[in-house]
PDB file of C-alpha atoms and ligand atoms in Angstrom:
ATOM      1  CA  UNK A  13     116.494  81.426  82.398  1.00 52.00           C
ATOM      2  CA  UNK A  14     119.779  82.322  80.761  1.00 53.00           C
ATOM      3  CA  UNK A  15     119.327  85.287  78.423  1.00 52.00           C
ATOM      4  CA  UNK A  16     120.904  84.753  75.015  1.00 68.00           C
ATOM      5  CA  UNK A  17     120.909  88.418  74.183  1.00 80.00           C
ATOM      6  CA  UNK A  18     123.182  90.776  75.984  1.00 90.00           C
ATOM      7  CA  UNK A  19     121.120  92.651  78.567  1.00 94.00           C
ATOM      8  CA  UNK A  20     122.328  95.701  80.395  1.00 96.00           C
ATOM      9  CA  UNK A  21     120.677  96.434  83.740  1.00 98.00           C
ATOM     10  CA  UNK A  22     118.787  99.733  83.696  1.00 98.00           C
ATOM     11  CA  UNK A  23     116.848  99.389  86.960  1.00 98.00           C
ATOM     12  CA  UNK A  24     118.056  96.861  89.494  1.00 98.00           C
ATOM     13  CA  UNK A  25     115.883  94.661  91.657  1.00 98.00           C
ATOM     14  CA  UNK A  26     116.721  96.905  94.620  1.00 98.00           C
ATOM     15  CA  UNK A  27     115.820 100.107  92.772  1.00 98.00           C
ATOM     16  CA  UNK A  28     112.487  98.613  91.721  1.00 98.00           C
ATOM     17  CA  UNK A  29     111.731  97.406  95.221  1.00 98.00           C
ATOM     18  CA  UNK A  30     112.525 100.767  96.827  1.00 98.00           C
ATOM     19  CA  UNK A  31     110.500 102.791  94.337  1.00 98.00           C
ATOM     20  CA  UNK A  32     107.514 100.434  94.435  1.00 98.00           C
ATOM     21  CA  UNK A  33     107.430 100.676  98.231  1.00 98.00           C
ATOM     22  CA  UNK A  34     107.374 104.476  97.888  1.00 98.00           C
ATOM     23  CA  UNK A  35     104.550 104.316  95.349  1.00 98.00           C
ATOM     24  CA  UNK A  36     102.599 102.001  97.619  1.00 98.00           C
ATOM     25  CA  UNK A  37     103.004 104.351 100.561  1.00 98.00           C
ATOM     26  CA  UNK A  38     101.969 107.363  98.480  1.00 98.00           C
ATOM     27  CA  UNK A  39      98.891 105.549  97.171  1.00 98.00           C
ATOM     28  CA  UNK A  40      98.004 104.347 100.686  1.00 98.00           C
ATOM     29  CA  UNK A  41      98.178 107.941 101.967  1.00 98.00           C
ATOM     30  CA  UNK A  42      96.170 109.393  99.061  1.00 98.00           C
ATOM     31  CA  UNK A  43      93.351 106.862  99.392  1.00 98.00           C
ATOM     32  CA  UNK A  44      93.319 106.686 103.165  1.00 98.00           C
ATOM     33  CA  UNK A  45      89.962 105.467 104.472  1.00 98.00           C
ATOM     34  CA  UNK A  46      88.937 104.199 101.025  1.00 98.00           C
ATOM     35  CA  UNK A  47      89.014 100.829  99.296  1.00 98.00           C
ATOM     36  CA  UNK A  48      90.816 100.436  95.994  1.00 98.00           C
ATOM     37  CA  UNK A  49      90.059  98.490  92.831  1.00 96.00           C
ATOM     38  CA  UNK A  50      93.249  97.873  90.900  1.00 97.00           C
ATOM     39  CA  UNK A  51      92.997  97.157  87.168  1.00 94.00           C
ATOM     40  CA  UNK A  52      96.099  95.741  85.506  1.00 95.00           C
ATOM     41  CA  UNK A  53      96.654  95.834  81.766  1.00 92.00           C
ATOM     42  CA  UNK A  54      97.804  92.372  80.623  1.00 93.00           C
ATOM     43  CA  UNK A  55     100.291  90.995  80.287  1.00 93.00           C
ATOM     44  CA  UNK A  56     103.152  93.274  81.113  1.00 95.00           C
ATOM     45  CA  UNK A  57     101.743  94.797  84.297  1.00 97.00           C
ATOM     46  CA  UNK A  58     101.190  91.500  86.138  1.00 98.00           C
ATOM     47  CA  UNK A  59     104.550  91.400  87.939  1.00 98.00           C
ATOM     48  CA  UNK A  60     104.459  95.089  88.850  1.00 98.00           C
ATOM     49  CA  UNK A  61     100.860  94.805  90.050  1.00 98.00           C
ATOM     50  CA  UNK A  62     101.724  91.835  92.252  1.00 98.00           C
ATOM     51  CA  UNK A  63     104.482  93.769  94.017  1.00 98.00           C
ATOM     52  CA  UNK A  64     102.651  97.100  94.079  1.00 98.00           C
ATOM     53  CA  UNK A  65      99.506  95.819  95.772  1.00 98.00           C
ATOM     54  CA  UNK A  66     101.603  94.205  98.499  1.00 98.00           C
ATOM     55  CA  UNK A  67     103.050  97.657  99.204  1.00 98.00           C
ATOM     56  CA  UNK A  68      99.590  99.170  99.539  1.00 98.00           C
ATOM     57  CA  UNK A  69      98.022  99.227 102.971  1.00 98.00           C
ATOM     58  CA  UNK A  70      94.356  99.509 101.983  1.00 98.00           C
ATOM     59  CA  UNK A  71      91.476  97.109 101.442  1.00 98.00           C
ATOM     60  CA  UNK A  72      91.642  96.239  97.752  1.00 98.00           C
ATOM     61  CA  UNK A  73      90.732  93.853  94.980  1.00 97.00           C
ATOM     62  CA  UNK A  74      92.077  93.625  91.448  1.00 97.00           C
ATOM     63  CA  UNK A  75      91.235  92.474  87.932  1.00 95.00           C
ATOM     64  CA  UNK A  76      92.860  92.644  84.519  1.00 94.00           C
ATOM     65  CA  UNK A  77      91.958  93.953  81.094  1.00 90.00           C
ATOM     66  CA  UNK A  78      93.744  92.906  77.924  1.00 89.00           C
ATOM     67  CA  UNK A  79      94.463  95.058  74.931  1.00 82.00           C
ATOM     68  CA  UNK A  80      95.597  93.717  71.599  1.00 77.00           C
ATOM     69  CA  UNK A  81      96.930  95.409  68.514  1.00 66.00           C
ATOM     70  CA  UNK A  82      95.657  94.560  65.059  1.00 59.00           C
ATOM     71  CA  UNK A  83      99.168  94.397  63.702  1.00 51.00           C
ATOM     72  CA  UNK A  84     102.274  92.814  65.157  1.00 49.00           C
ATOM     73  CA  UNK A  85     102.516  95.297  67.983  1.00 51.00           C
ATOM     74  CA  UNK A  86     101.043  98.536  69.194  1.00 46.00           C
ATOM     75  CA  UNK A  87     104.156 100.453  68.362  1.00 52.00           C
ATOM     76  CA  UNK A  88     103.896  99.810  64.627  1.00 48.00           C
ATOM     77  CA  UNK A  89     100.141  99.987  64.133  1.00 51.00           C
ATOM     78  CA  UNK A  90      98.909 102.428  66.743  1.00 56.00           C
ATOM     79  CA  UNK A  91      95.625 100.514  66.496  1.00 62.00           C
ATOM     80  CA  UNK A  92      94.572  98.637  69.586  1.00 66.00           C
ATOM     81  CA  UNK A  93      91.397  96.944  70.781  1.00 73.00           C
ATOM     82  CA  UNK A  94      90.067  95.570  74.045  1.00 76.00           C
ATOM     83  CA  UNK A  95      90.129  91.766  74.160  1.00 82.00           C
ATOM     84  CA  UNK A  96      89.408  91.118  77.839  1.00 83.00           C
ATOM     85  CA  UNK A  97      86.997  93.188  79.853  1.00 82.00           C
ATOM     86  CA  UNK A  98      86.542  93.468  83.598  1.00 86.00           C
ATOM     87  CA  UNK A  99      84.556  90.687  85.228  1.00 85.00           C
ATOM     88  CA  UNK A 100      82.633  92.822  87.703  1.00 86.00           C
ATOM     89  CA  UNK A 101      81.048  96.235  87.999  1.00 89.00           C
ATOM     90  CA  UNK A 102      83.261  99.129  89.080  1.00 91.00           C
ATOM     91  CA  UNK A 103      80.358 101.357  90.033  1.00 92.00           C
ATOM     92  CA  UNK A 104      81.230 103.481  93.025  1.00 94.00           C
ATOM     93  CA  UNK A 105      84.747 102.079  93.249  1.00 95.00           C
ATOM     94  CA  UNK A 106      88.073 103.875  93.245  1.00 95.00           C
ATOM     95  CA  UNK A 107      89.847 102.470  90.202  1.00 94.00           C
ATOM     96  CA  UNK A 108      93.618 102.488  89.842  1.00 95.00           C
ATOM     97  CA  UNK A 109      94.793 101.410  86.377  1.00 94.00           C
ATOM     98  CA  UNK A 110      98.217  99.778  86.495  1.00 96.00           C
ATOM     99  CA  UNK A 111     100.430  99.673  83.401  1.00 95.00           C
ATOM    100  CA  UNK A 112     103.983  98.494  82.915  1.00 97.00           C
ATOM    101  CA  UNK A 113     105.142 101.172  80.516  1.00 96.00           C
ATOM    102  CA  UNK A 114     103.577 104.099  78.711  1.00 95.00           C
ATOM    103  CA  UNK A 115     105.167 104.568  75.316  1.00 94.00           C
ATOM    104  CA  UNK A 116     102.986 106.103  72.585  1.00 91.00           C
ATOM    105  CA  UNK A 117     100.093 106.205  75.058  1.00 91.00           C
ATOM    106  CA  UNK A 118      97.649 104.311  72.836  1.00 87.00           C
ATOM    107  CA  UNK A 119      97.303 101.270  75.085  1.00 85.00           C
ATOM    108  CA  UNK A 120      96.508 103.345  78.107  1.00 86.00           C
ATOM    109  CA  UNK A 121      94.177 105.622  76.166  1.00 83.00           C
ATOM    110  CA  UNK A 122      92.202 102.660  74.859  1.00 78.00           C
ATOM    111  CA  UNK A 123      91.913 100.874  78.169  1.00 72.00           C
ATOM    112  CA  UNK A 124      90.743 104.126  79.655  1.00 68.00           C
ATOM    113  CA  UNK A 125      88.194 104.923  76.940  1.00 61.00           C
ATOM    114  CA  UNK A 126      86.987 101.504  75.800  1.00 52.00           C
ATOM    115  CA  UNK A 127      86.672 100.497  79.395  1.00 54.00           C
ATOM    116  CA  UNK A 128      84.829 103.736  79.787  1.00 66.00           C
ATOM    117  CA  UNK A 129      85.610 103.611  83.448  1.00 71.00           C
ATOM    118  CA  UNK A 130      83.989 106.903  84.243  1.00 69.00           C
ATOM    119  CA  UNK A 131      80.812 106.157  82.314  1.00 72.00           C
ATOM    120  CA  UNK A 132      80.556 103.012  84.396  1.00 81.00           C
ATOM    121  CA  UNK A 133      80.294 105.323  87.365  1.00 88.00           C
ATOM    122  CA  UNK A 134      83.578 104.587  89.017  1.00 91.00           C
ATOM    123  CA  UNK A 135      84.035 106.881  92.013  1.00 92.00           C
ATOM    124  CA  UNK A 136      87.460 107.852  90.632  1.00 92.00           C
ATOM    125  CA  UNK A 137      89.969 106.682  88.039  1.00 91.00           C
ATOM    126  CA  UNK A 138      93.728 107.132  88.323  1.00 93.00           C
ATOM    127  CA  UNK A 139      96.723 105.655  86.550  1.00 94.00           C
ATOM    128  CA  UNK A 140      99.912 104.140  87.935  1.00 97.00           C
ATOM    129  CA  UNK A 141     102.687 103.253  85.471  1.00 97.00           C
ATOM    130  CA  UNK A 142     106.009 101.705  86.393  1.00 98.00           C
ATOM    131  CA  UNK A 143     107.807 103.281  83.443  1.00 98.00           C
ATOM    132  CA  UNK A 144     107.177 106.364  81.347  1.00 97.00           C
ATOM    133  CA  UNK A 145     108.838 106.943  77.970  1.00 96.00           C
ATOM    134  CA  UNK A 146     107.579 110.480  77.273  1.00 95.00           C
ATOM    135  CA  UNK A 147     109.754 111.031  74.212  1.00 94.00           C
ATOM    136  CA  UNK A 148     107.578 108.709  72.126  1.00 91.00           C
ATOM    137  CA  UNK A 149     104.153 109.928  73.216  1.00 93.00           C
ATOM    138  CA  UNK A 150     101.497 110.264  70.495  1.00 92.00           C
ATOM    139  CA  UNK A 151      98.396 110.711  72.624  1.00 89.00           C
ATOM    140  CA  UNK A 152      98.197 112.685  75.804  1.00 88.00           C
ATOM    141  CA  UNK A 153      97.549 110.482  78.822  1.00 89.00           C
ATOM    142  CA  UNK A 154      97.757 111.515  82.430  1.00 90.00           C
ATOM    143  CA  UNK A 155      99.917 109.395  84.728  1.00 95.00           C
ATOM    144  CA  UNK A 156      99.098 109.984  88.377  1.00 96.00           C
ATOM    145  CA  UNK A 157     101.779 107.710  89.836  1.00 98.00           C
ATOM    146  CA  UNK A 158     104.954 107.033  87.881  1.00 98.00           C
ATOM    147  CA  UNK A 159     107.794 104.759  88.929  1.00 98.00           C
ATOM    148  CA  UNK A 160     110.561 105.920  86.617  1.00 98.00           C
ATOM    149  CA  UNK A 161     110.853 108.164  83.585  1.00 98.00           C
ATOM    150  CA  UNK A 162     113.186 106.547  81.052  1.00 97.00           C
ATOM    151  CA  UNK A 163     114.804 107.490  77.755  1.00 96.00           C
ATOM    152  CA  UNK A 164     113.682 106.076  74.433  1.00 94.00           C
ATOM    153  CA  UNK A 165     115.092 102.605  75.019  1.00 94.00           C
ATOM    154  CA  UNK A 166     113.500  99.237  74.418  1.00 94.00           C
ATOM    155  CA  UNK A 167     113.426  97.626  77.838  1.00 97.00           C
ATOM    156  CA  UNK A 168     112.694  94.091  79.032  1.00 97.00           C
ATOM    157  CA  UNK A 169     112.217  92.277  82.313  1.00 98.00           C
ATOM    158  CA  UNK A 170     109.975  92.616  85.335  1.00 98.00           C
ATOM    159  CA  UNK A 171     106.950  91.784  83.168  1.00 98.00           C
ATOM    160  CA  UNK A 172     108.132  93.416  79.962  1.00 97.00           C
ATOM    161  CA  UNK A 173     108.948  91.180  77.029  1.00 96.00           C
ATOM    162  CA  UNK A 174     110.856  91.131  73.800  1.00 94.00           C
ATOM    163  CA  UNK A 175     109.222  88.591  71.464  1.00 91.00           C
ATOM    164  CA  UNK A 176     107.652  86.807  74.412  1.00 92.00           C
ATOM    165  CA  UNK A 177     110.850  86.539  76.423  1.00 94.00           C
ATOM    166  CA  UNK A 178     112.435  88.091  79.497  1.00 96.00           C
ATOM    167  CA  UNK A 179     109.258  88.843  81.466  1.00 97.00           C
ATOM    168  CA  UNK A 180     110.709  86.835  84.344  1.00 98.00           C
ATOM    169  CA  UNK A 181     113.848  88.897  84.849  1.00 98.00           C
ATOM    170  CA  UNK A 182     113.962  90.476  88.314  1.00 98.00           C
ATOM    171  CA  UNK A 183     115.340  93.725  86.903  1.00 98.00           C
ATOM    172  CA  UNK A 184     114.555  96.032  83.998  1.00 98.00           C
ATOM    173  CA  UNK A 185     117.210  95.897  81.320  1.00 98.00           C
ATOM    174  CA  UNK A 186     118.031  96.992  77.814  1.00 96.00           C
ATOM    175  CA  UNK A 187     118.604  94.404  75.099  1.00 90.00           C
ATOM    176  CA  UNK A 188     121.855  95.425  73.492  1.00 85.00           C
ATOM    177  CA  UNK A 189     122.455  92.786  70.860  1.00 72.00           C
ATOM    178  CA  UNK A 190     119.086  92.722  69.115  1.00 55.00           C
ATOM    179  CA  UNK A 191     117.236  95.985  69.469  1.00 48.00           C
ATOM    180  CA  UNK A 192     113.938  95.669  67.546  1.00 53.00           C
ATOM    181  CA  UNK A 193     112.693  98.180  65.008  1.00 51.00           C
ATOM    182  CA  UNK A 194     110.521 100.888  66.447  1.00 49.00           C
TER     183      UNK A 194
HETATM  184  P1  IMP B  18     101.876 102.231  73.971  1.00 81.38           P
HETATM  185  O1  IMP B  18     100.519 101.752  73.593  1.00 81.38           O
HETATM  186  O2  IMP B  18     102.693 102.649  72.763  1.00 81.38           O
HETATM  187  O3  IMP B  18     101.914 103.262  75.050  1.00 81.38           O
HETATM  188  O4  IMP B  18     102.687 100.990  74.473  1.00 81.38           O
HETATM  189  C1  IMP B  18     102.435 100.393  75.626  1.00 81.38           C
HETATM  190  C2  IMP B  18     102.711  98.913  75.515  1.00 81.38           C
HETATM  191  O5  IMP B  18     103.719  98.597  74.541  1.00 81.38           O
HETATM  192  C3  IMP B  18     103.235  98.432  76.839  1.00 81.38           C
HETATM  193  O6  IMP B  18     102.185  97.994  77.639  1.00 81.38           O
HETATM  194  C4  IMP B  18     104.160  97.320  76.431  1.00 81.38           C
HETATM  195  O7  IMP B  18     103.432  96.123  76.313  1.00 81.38           O
HETATM  196  C5  IMP B  18     104.668  97.713  75.075  1.00 81.38           C
HETATM  197  N1  IMP B  18     105.969  98.397  75.158  1.00 81.38           N
HETATM  198  C6  IMP B  18     106.219  99.707  74.961  1.00 81.38           C
HETATM  199  N2  IMP B  18     107.515  99.982  75.139  1.00 81.38           N
HETATM  200  C7  IMP B  18     108.093  98.812  75.483  1.00 81.38           C
HETATM  201  C8  IMP B  18     109.440  98.449  75.832  1.00 81.38           C
HETATM  202  O8  IMP B  18     110.387  99.253  75.868  1.00 81.38           O
HETATM  203  N3  IMP B  18     109.636  97.152  76.139  1.00 81.38           N
HETATM  204  C9  IMP B  18     108.650  96.214  76.133  1.00 81.38           C
HETATM  205  N4  IMP B  18     107.391  96.511  75.830  1.00 81.38           N
HETATM  206  C10 IMP B  18     107.111  97.803  75.499  1.00 81.38           C
HETATM  207 MG1   MG B  19     101.668  96.115  78.241  1.00 81.38          MG
END
């Protein structure tokens, strides 16, 4: 797809690949001897999850949850709700929540709480985020595995969209010509 907006590369395909391999190795070491249940937050995390799990050398399965905002997006409303739950029980399983980017923190907080992973007797719950934008945080969320910490920039690609576009870019970039309101 030929982007119409001007997009500046922030994280190249190679940088993503290298870092995701490192994350996979770290996770494989930390959970050695255990099986993992990976929970992706739709839709943005799908691409990252697909690459991450192939860097993890453990028995694992995965599922997705979906969060939706009441307004146009989570950034403006800060109000989010769970619209797709897990299909199966996570009792006794080691859950790793995978998110594309943590901005205000609301999406992650809700998936964590509404899912109520711990109340469902998961053996453990940890979070892996590809990108962290700490400057915009509104709620405190712990990130156990973080790919990259970035500045307050609106980024697209590698699963992340701007108005439903650019998820299929192989890199993470910044839209220069049409930065949306935050
Ligand atoms: P939070 O709930 O404010 O932490 O936002 C998390 C969600 O907002 C992410 O899962 C993305 O879907 C979206 N988001 C936040 N920042 C960006 C960005 O820079 N580009 C694209 N989507 C973003
Ligand atoms: Mg998302």
